[in-house]
CSV table of C-alpha atoms in Angstrom, one decimal:
chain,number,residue,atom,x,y,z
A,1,UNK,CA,-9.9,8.3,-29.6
A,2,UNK,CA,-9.6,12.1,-29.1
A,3,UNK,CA,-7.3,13.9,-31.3
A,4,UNK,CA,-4.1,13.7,-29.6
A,5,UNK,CA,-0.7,15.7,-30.2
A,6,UNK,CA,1.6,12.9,-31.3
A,7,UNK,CA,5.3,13.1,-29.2
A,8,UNK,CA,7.4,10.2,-31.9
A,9,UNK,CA,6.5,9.2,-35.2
A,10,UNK,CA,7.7,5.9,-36.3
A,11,UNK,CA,7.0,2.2,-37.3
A,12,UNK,CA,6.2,-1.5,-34.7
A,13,UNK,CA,8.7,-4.0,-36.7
A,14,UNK,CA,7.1,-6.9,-35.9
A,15,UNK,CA,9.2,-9.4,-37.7
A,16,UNK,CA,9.2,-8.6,-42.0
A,17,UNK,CA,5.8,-6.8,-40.8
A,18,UNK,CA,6.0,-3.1,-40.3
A,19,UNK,CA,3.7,-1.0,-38.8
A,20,UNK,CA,3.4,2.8,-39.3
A,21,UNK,CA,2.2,4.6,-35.8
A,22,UNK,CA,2.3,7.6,-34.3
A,23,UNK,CA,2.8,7.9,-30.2
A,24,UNK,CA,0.4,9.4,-27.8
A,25,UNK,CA,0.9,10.2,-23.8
A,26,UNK,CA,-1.9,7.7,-22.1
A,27,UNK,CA,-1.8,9.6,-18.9
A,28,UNK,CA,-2.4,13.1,-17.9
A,29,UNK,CA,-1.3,15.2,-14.8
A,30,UNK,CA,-3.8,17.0,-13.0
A,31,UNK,CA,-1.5,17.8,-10.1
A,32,UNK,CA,-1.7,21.6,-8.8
A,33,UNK,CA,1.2,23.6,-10.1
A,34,UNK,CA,2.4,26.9,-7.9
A,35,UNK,CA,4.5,29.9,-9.1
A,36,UNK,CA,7.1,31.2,-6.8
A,37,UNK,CA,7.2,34.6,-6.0
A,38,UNK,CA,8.6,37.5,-3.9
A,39,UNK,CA,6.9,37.3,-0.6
A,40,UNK,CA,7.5,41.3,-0.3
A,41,UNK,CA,5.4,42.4,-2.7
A,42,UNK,CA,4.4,39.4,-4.6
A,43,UNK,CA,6.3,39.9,-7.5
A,44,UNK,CA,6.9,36.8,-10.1
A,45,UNK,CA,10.3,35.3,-10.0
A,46,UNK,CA,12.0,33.8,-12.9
A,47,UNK,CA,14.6,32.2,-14.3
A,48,UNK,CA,16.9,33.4,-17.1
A,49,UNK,CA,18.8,31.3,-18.9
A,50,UNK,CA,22.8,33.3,-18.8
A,51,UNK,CA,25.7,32.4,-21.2
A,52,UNK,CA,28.8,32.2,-18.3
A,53,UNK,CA,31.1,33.5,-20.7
A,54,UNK,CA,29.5,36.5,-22.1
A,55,UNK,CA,27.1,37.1,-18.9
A,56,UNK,CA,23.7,37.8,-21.1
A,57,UNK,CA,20.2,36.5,-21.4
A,58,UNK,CA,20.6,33.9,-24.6
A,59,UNK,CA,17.2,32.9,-26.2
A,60,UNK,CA,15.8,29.3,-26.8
A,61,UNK,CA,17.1,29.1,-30.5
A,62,UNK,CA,20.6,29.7,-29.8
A,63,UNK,CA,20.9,26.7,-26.7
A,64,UNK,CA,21.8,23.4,-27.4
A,65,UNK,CA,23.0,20.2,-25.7
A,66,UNK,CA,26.7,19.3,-24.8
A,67,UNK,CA,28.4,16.2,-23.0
A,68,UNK,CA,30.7,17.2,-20.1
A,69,UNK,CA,33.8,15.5,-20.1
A,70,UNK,CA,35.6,14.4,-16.9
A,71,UNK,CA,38.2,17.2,-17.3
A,72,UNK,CA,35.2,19.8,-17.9
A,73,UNK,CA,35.2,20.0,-21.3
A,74,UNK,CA,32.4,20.2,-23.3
A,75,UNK,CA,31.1,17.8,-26.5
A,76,UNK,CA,28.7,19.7,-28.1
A,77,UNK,CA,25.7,17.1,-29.3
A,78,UNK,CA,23.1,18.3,-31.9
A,79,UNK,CA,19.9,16.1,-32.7
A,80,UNK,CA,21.7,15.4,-36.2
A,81,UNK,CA,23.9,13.3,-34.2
A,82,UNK,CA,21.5,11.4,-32.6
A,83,UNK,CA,19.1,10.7,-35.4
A,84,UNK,CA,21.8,9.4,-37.4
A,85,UNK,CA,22.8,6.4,-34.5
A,86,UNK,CA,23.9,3.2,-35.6
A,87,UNK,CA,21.0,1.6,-33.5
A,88,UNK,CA,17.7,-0.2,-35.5
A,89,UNK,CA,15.1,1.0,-32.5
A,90,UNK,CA,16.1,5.4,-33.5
A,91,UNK,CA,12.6,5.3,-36.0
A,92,UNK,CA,11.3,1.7,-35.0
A,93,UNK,CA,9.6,0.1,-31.9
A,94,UNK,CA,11.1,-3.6,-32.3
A,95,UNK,CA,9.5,-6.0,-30.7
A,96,UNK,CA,12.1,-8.7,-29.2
A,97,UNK,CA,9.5,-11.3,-27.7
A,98,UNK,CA,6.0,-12.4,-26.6
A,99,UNK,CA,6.1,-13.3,-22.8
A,100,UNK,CA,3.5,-13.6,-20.5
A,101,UNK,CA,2.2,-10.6,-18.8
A,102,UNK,CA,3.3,-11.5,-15.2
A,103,UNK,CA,6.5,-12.0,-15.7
A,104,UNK,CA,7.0,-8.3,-15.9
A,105,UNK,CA,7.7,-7.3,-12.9
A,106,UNK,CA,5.4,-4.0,-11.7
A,107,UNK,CA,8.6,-1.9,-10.3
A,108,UNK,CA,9.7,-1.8,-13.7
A,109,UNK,CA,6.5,0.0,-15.1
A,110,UNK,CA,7.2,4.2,-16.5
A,111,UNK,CA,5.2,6.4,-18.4
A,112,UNK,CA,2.3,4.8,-20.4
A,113,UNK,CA,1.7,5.4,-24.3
A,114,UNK,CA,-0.7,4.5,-26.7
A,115,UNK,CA,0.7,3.3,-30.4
A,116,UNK,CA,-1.8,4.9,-33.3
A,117,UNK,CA,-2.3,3.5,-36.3
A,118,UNK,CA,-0.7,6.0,-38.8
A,119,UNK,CA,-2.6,6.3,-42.0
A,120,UNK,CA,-5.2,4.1,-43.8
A,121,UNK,CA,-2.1,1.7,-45.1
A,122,UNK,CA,-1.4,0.8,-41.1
A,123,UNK,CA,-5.1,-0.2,-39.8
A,124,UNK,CA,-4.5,-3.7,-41.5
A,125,UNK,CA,-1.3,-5.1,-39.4
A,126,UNK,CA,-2.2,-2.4,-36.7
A,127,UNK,CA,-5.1,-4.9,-36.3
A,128,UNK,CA,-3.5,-8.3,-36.9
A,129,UNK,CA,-0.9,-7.7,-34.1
A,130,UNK,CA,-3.9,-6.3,-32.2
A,131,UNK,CA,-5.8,-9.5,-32.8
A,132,UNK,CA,-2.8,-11.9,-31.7
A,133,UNK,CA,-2.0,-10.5,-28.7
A,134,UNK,CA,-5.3,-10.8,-27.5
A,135,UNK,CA,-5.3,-14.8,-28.7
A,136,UNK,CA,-1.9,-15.3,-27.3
A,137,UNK,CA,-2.9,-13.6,-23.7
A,138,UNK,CA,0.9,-12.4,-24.2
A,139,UNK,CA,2.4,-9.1,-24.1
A,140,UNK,CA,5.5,-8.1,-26.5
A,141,UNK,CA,8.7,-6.8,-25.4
A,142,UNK,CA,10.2,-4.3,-27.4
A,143,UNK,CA,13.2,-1.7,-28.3
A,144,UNK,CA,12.6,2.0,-29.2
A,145,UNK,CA,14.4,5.1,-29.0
A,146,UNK,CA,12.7,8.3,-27.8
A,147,UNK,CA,14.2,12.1,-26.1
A,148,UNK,CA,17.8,10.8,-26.7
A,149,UNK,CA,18.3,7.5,-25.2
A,150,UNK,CA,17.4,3.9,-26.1
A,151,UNK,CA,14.1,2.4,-24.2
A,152,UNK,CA,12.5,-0.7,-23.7
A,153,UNK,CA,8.8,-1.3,-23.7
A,154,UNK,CA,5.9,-3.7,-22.6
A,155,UNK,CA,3.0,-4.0,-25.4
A,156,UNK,CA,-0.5,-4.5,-24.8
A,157,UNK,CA,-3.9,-4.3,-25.8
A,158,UNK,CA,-6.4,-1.8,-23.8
A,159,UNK,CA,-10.0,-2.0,-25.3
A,160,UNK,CA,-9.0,-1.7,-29.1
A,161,UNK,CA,-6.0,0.1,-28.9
A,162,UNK,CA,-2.2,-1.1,-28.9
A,163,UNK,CA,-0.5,0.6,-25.5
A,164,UNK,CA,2.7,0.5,-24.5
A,165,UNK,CA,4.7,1.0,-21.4
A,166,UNK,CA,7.7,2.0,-20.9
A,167,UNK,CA,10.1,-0.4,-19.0
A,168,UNK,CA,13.1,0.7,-16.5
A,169,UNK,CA,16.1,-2.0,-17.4
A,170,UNK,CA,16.7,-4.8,-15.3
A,171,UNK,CA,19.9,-2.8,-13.8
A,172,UNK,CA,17.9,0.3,-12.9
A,173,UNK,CA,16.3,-1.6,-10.4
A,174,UNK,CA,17.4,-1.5,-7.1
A,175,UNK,CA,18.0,-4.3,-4.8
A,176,UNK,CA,15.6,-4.4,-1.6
A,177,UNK,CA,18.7,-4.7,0.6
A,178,UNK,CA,18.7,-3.5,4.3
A,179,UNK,CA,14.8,-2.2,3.6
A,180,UNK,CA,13.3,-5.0,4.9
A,181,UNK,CA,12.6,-5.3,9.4
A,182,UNK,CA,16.2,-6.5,10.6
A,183,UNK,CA,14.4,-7.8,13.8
A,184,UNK,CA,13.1,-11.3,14.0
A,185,UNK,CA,9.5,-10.9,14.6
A,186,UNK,CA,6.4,-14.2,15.1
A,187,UNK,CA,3.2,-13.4,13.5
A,188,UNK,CA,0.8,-16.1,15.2
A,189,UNK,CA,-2.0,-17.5,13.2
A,190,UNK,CA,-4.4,-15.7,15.4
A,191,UNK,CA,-3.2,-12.0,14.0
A,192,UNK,CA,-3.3,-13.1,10.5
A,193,UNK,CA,-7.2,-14.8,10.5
A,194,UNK,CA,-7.8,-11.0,11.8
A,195,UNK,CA,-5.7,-9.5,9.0
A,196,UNK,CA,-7.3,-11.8,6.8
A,197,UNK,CA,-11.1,-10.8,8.2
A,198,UNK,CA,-10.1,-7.0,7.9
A,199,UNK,CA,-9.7,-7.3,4.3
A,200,UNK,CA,-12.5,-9.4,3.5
A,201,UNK,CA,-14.3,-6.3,5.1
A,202,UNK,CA,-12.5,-4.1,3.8
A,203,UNK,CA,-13.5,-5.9,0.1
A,204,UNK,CA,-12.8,-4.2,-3.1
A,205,UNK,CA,-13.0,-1.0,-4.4
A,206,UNK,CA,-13.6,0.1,-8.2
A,207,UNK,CA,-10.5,2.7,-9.4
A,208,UNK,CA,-12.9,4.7,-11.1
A,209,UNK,CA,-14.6,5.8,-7.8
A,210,UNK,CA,-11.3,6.9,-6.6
A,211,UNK,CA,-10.3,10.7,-7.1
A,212,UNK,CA,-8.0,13.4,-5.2
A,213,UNK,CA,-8.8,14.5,-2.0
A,214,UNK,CA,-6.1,16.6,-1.8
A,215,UNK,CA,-6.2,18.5,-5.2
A,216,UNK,CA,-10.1,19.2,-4.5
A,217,UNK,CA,-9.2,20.8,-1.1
A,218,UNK,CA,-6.4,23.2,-2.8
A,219,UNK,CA,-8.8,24.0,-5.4
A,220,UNK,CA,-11.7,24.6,-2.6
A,221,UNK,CA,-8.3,27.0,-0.9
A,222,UNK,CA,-7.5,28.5,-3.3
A,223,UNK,CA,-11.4,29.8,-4.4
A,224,UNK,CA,-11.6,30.6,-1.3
A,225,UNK,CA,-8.9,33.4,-1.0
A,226,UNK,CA,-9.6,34.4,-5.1
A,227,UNK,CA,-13.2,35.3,-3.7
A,228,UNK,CA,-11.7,36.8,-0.4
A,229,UNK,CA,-12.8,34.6,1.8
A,230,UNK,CA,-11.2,32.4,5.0
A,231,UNK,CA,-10.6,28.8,3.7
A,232,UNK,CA,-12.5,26.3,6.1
A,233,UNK,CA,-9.9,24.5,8.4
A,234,UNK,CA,-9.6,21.1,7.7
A,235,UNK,CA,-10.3,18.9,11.2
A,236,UNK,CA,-7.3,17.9,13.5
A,237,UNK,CA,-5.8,14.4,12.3
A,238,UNK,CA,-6.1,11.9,14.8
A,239,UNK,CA,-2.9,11.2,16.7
A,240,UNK,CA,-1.7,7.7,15.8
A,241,UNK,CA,0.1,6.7,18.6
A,242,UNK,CA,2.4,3.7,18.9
A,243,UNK,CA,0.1,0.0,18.7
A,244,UNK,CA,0.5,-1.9,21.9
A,245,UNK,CA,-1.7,-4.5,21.2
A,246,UNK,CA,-1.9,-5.7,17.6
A,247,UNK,CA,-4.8,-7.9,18.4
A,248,UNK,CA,-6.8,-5.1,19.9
A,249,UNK,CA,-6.4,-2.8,16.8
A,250,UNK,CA,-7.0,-5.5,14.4
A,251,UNK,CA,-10.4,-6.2,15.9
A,252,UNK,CA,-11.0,-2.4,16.6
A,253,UNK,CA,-10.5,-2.4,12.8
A,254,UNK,CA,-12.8,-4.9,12.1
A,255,UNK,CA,-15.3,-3.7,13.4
A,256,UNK,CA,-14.9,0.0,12.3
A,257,UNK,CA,-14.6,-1.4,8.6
A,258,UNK,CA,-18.4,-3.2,8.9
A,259,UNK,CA,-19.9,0.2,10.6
A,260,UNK,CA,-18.1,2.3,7.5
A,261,UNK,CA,-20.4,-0.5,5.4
A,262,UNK,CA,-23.5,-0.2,7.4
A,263,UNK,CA,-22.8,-4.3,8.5
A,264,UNK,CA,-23.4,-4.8,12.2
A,265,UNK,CA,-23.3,-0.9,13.5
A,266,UNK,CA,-22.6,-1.1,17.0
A,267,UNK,CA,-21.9,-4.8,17.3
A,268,UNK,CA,-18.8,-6.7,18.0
A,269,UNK,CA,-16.7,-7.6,15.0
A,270,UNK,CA,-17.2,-11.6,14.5
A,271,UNK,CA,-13.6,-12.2,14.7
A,272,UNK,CA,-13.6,-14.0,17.7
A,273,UNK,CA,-14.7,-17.2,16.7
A,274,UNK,CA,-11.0,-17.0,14.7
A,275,UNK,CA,-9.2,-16.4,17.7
A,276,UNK,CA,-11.3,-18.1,20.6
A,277,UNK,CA,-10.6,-16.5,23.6
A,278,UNK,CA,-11.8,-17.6,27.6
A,279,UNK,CA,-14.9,-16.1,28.3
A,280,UNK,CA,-15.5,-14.8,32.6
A,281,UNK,CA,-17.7,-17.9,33.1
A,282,UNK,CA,-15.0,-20.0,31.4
A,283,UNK,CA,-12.4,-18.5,33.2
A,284,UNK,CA,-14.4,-18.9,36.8
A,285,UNK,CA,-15.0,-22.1,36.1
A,286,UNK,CA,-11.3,-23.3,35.5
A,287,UNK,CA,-10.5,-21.1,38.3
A,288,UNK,CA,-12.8,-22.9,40.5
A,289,UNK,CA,-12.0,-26.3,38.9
A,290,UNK,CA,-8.0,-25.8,39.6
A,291,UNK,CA,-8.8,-24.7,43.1
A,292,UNK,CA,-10.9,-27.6,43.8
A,293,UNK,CA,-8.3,-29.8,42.1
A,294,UNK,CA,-5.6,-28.3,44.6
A,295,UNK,CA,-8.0,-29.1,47.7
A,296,UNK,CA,-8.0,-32.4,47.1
A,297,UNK,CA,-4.5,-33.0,46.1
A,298,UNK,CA,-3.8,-31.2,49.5
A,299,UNK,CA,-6.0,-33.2,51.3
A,300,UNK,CA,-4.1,-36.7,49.6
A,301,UNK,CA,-0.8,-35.0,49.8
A,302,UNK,CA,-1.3,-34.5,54.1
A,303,UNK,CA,-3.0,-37.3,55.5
A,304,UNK,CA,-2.2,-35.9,59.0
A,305,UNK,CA,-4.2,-32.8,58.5
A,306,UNK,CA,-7.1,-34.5,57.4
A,307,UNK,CA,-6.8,-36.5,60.5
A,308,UNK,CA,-6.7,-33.7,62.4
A,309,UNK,CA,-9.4,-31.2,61.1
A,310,UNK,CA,-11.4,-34.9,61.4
A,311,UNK,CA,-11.1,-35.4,64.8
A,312,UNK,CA,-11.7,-31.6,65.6
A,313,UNK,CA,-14.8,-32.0,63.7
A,314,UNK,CA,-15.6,-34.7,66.0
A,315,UNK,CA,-14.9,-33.0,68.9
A,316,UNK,CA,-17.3,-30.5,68.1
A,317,UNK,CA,-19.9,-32.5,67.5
A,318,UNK,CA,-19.9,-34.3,70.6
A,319,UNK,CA,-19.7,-31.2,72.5
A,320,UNK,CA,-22.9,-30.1,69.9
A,321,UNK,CA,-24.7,-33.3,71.6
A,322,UNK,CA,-23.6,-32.2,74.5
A,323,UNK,CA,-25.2,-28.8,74.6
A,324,UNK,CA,-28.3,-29.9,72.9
A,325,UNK,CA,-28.8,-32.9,75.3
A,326,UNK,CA,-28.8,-30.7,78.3
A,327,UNK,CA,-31.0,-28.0,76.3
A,328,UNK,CA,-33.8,-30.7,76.4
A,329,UNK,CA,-33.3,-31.6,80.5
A,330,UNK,CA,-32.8,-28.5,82.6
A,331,UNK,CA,-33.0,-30.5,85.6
A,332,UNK,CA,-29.2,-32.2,85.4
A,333,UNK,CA,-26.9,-28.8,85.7
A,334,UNK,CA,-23.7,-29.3,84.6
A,335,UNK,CA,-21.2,-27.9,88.0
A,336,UNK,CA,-19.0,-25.5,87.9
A,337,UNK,CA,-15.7,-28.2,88.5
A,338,UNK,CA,-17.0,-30.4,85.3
A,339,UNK,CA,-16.8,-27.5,83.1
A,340,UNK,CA,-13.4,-27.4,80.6
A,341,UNK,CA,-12.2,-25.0,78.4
């Protein structure tokens, strides 16, 4: 492990066991940091730290830390005070417990450290503790003190290093109360075999290929106008309007996920054997089912119509006869008085 400036020097109690270590940050920033300035003429603007009482600059070595009482006054608190706390955890991470590692709930996870062994004397029951919680598949839960206030911590192993995170307290927590939709809302089956097809697409990802887009682009801005330059305009987000139909961008999403992937460019997402839906033909065909279903049940329904329409029907086809018989003899003219309307 890279040498690392330690931030706590202290010792894991692990029961009678004691453990000498030395505490590392396990995470780095690499956010973008601005300066403010005076937009007239660019100038830096700082900030001085000002006694009230005697209105002038004081320097770091003369500022200390005081509580403020409800009536204003102030408790002046030196780090004398604090180291000497009646408290076991000021100089020791004590471990409480061995619990499994998902009964930690992730909304307690803060800031990340690794535990070094400190010294030749430490890499012994540095490694033993190591070594059983790796058998145990356990984590420890543990005590310690750091920057003035007591702490409590989640132990683990990370390759072959002890880590620890810190833990918020169960009261720090808050509740999820009026967070959740207050609106009762049906999620059919259909919507979530499409929710569950967009994330099989969608698959996994490995962290490690993951990186800022947004802290590349500043640093691409900000070369940009150091070299004197005009920084590239980023495209136009698209507008994302309000979803009308959740079916319709779950598929749409579908299939834009396989086309990302290079599976099935330009075809339709197979999501619709999870939500069958009526095909045209299908759709003709019950049409024209239904209609022939209310034909008949029209023609059972009035018997007198159907004796009608029959006898019209025969009607015409006697007077059909009628006009093909005296097609075929020209000689027998029908007179003008035997003609009806």
């Amino acid at each position: 492990m890279p040498q690392v400036r330690s931030i706590w020097n202290g010792a894991i109690s692990f029961g009678l066991v004691s453990i000498p270590i030395k505490l590392v940050n396990a995470t780095e920033s690499h956010s973008i940091s601005f300066r403010q300035i005076h937009t007239e003429d660019g100038g830096r603007i700082r900030y001085r730290k000002v006694c009230e009482l005697e209105d002038r600059e004081v320097p770091q070595s003369e500022i200390g830390k005081a509580y403020e009482d409800a009536d204003g006054t102030m408790i002046p608190i030196t780090d004398d005070d604090l180291a000497h706390l009646p408290i076991p955890t000021a100089k020791t991470i004590e471990i409480v417990a061995f619990v499994p590692a998902d009964r930690i709930d992730p909304l307690q996870m803060d800031a990340a450290y690794y535990l070094s062994a400190n010294g030749v004397p430490a890499a012994k029951p540095y490694t033993l503790l190591r070594e059983a919680l790796k058998r145990s598949q356990k984590v420890a839960i543990a005590k310690y003190a750091l920057r003035g206030r007591e702490r409590l911590g989640m132990l683990r192993v990370v390759d072959d290093v002890i880590a620890m995170h810190g833990l918020l307290w169960p009261d720090e927590i808050r509740a999820p109360e009026d967070v959740a939709p207050d609106t009762g809302v049906t999620v059919r089956d259909k919507e979530l075999d499409l929710a569950d097809a967009l994330m099989d697409t969608l698959g996994e990802v490995d962290l490690a290929d993951l990186h800022d887009d947004y802290r590349e682009a500043v640093e691409e801005m900000i070369a940009a106008k150091a070299s004197g330059e005009q920084p590239a305009e980023s495209p136009a987000p698209a507008r994302s309007g309000k979803v009308l139909d959740l079916m319709a961008a779950l598929e749409k999403s579908v299939r834009e996920a396989k086309e990302s992937r290079g599976e099935g460019a330009g075809e339709k997402a197979e999501v619709r054997a999870l939500s069958p839906r009526a095909t045209p033909k299908q759709a003709t065909g019950k049409k024209s089912t239904s209609t022939a279903a209310k034909k008949t049940a029209a023609k059972k329904s009035s018997p007198a119509r159907a004796s009608t329409s029959t006898s019209a029907s025969a009607k015409k086809t006697t007077q059909g006869k009628k006009k093909t018989a005296a097609k075929k003899t020209p000689a027998k003219k029908a007179t003008p008085r035997k003609r009806t309307a």
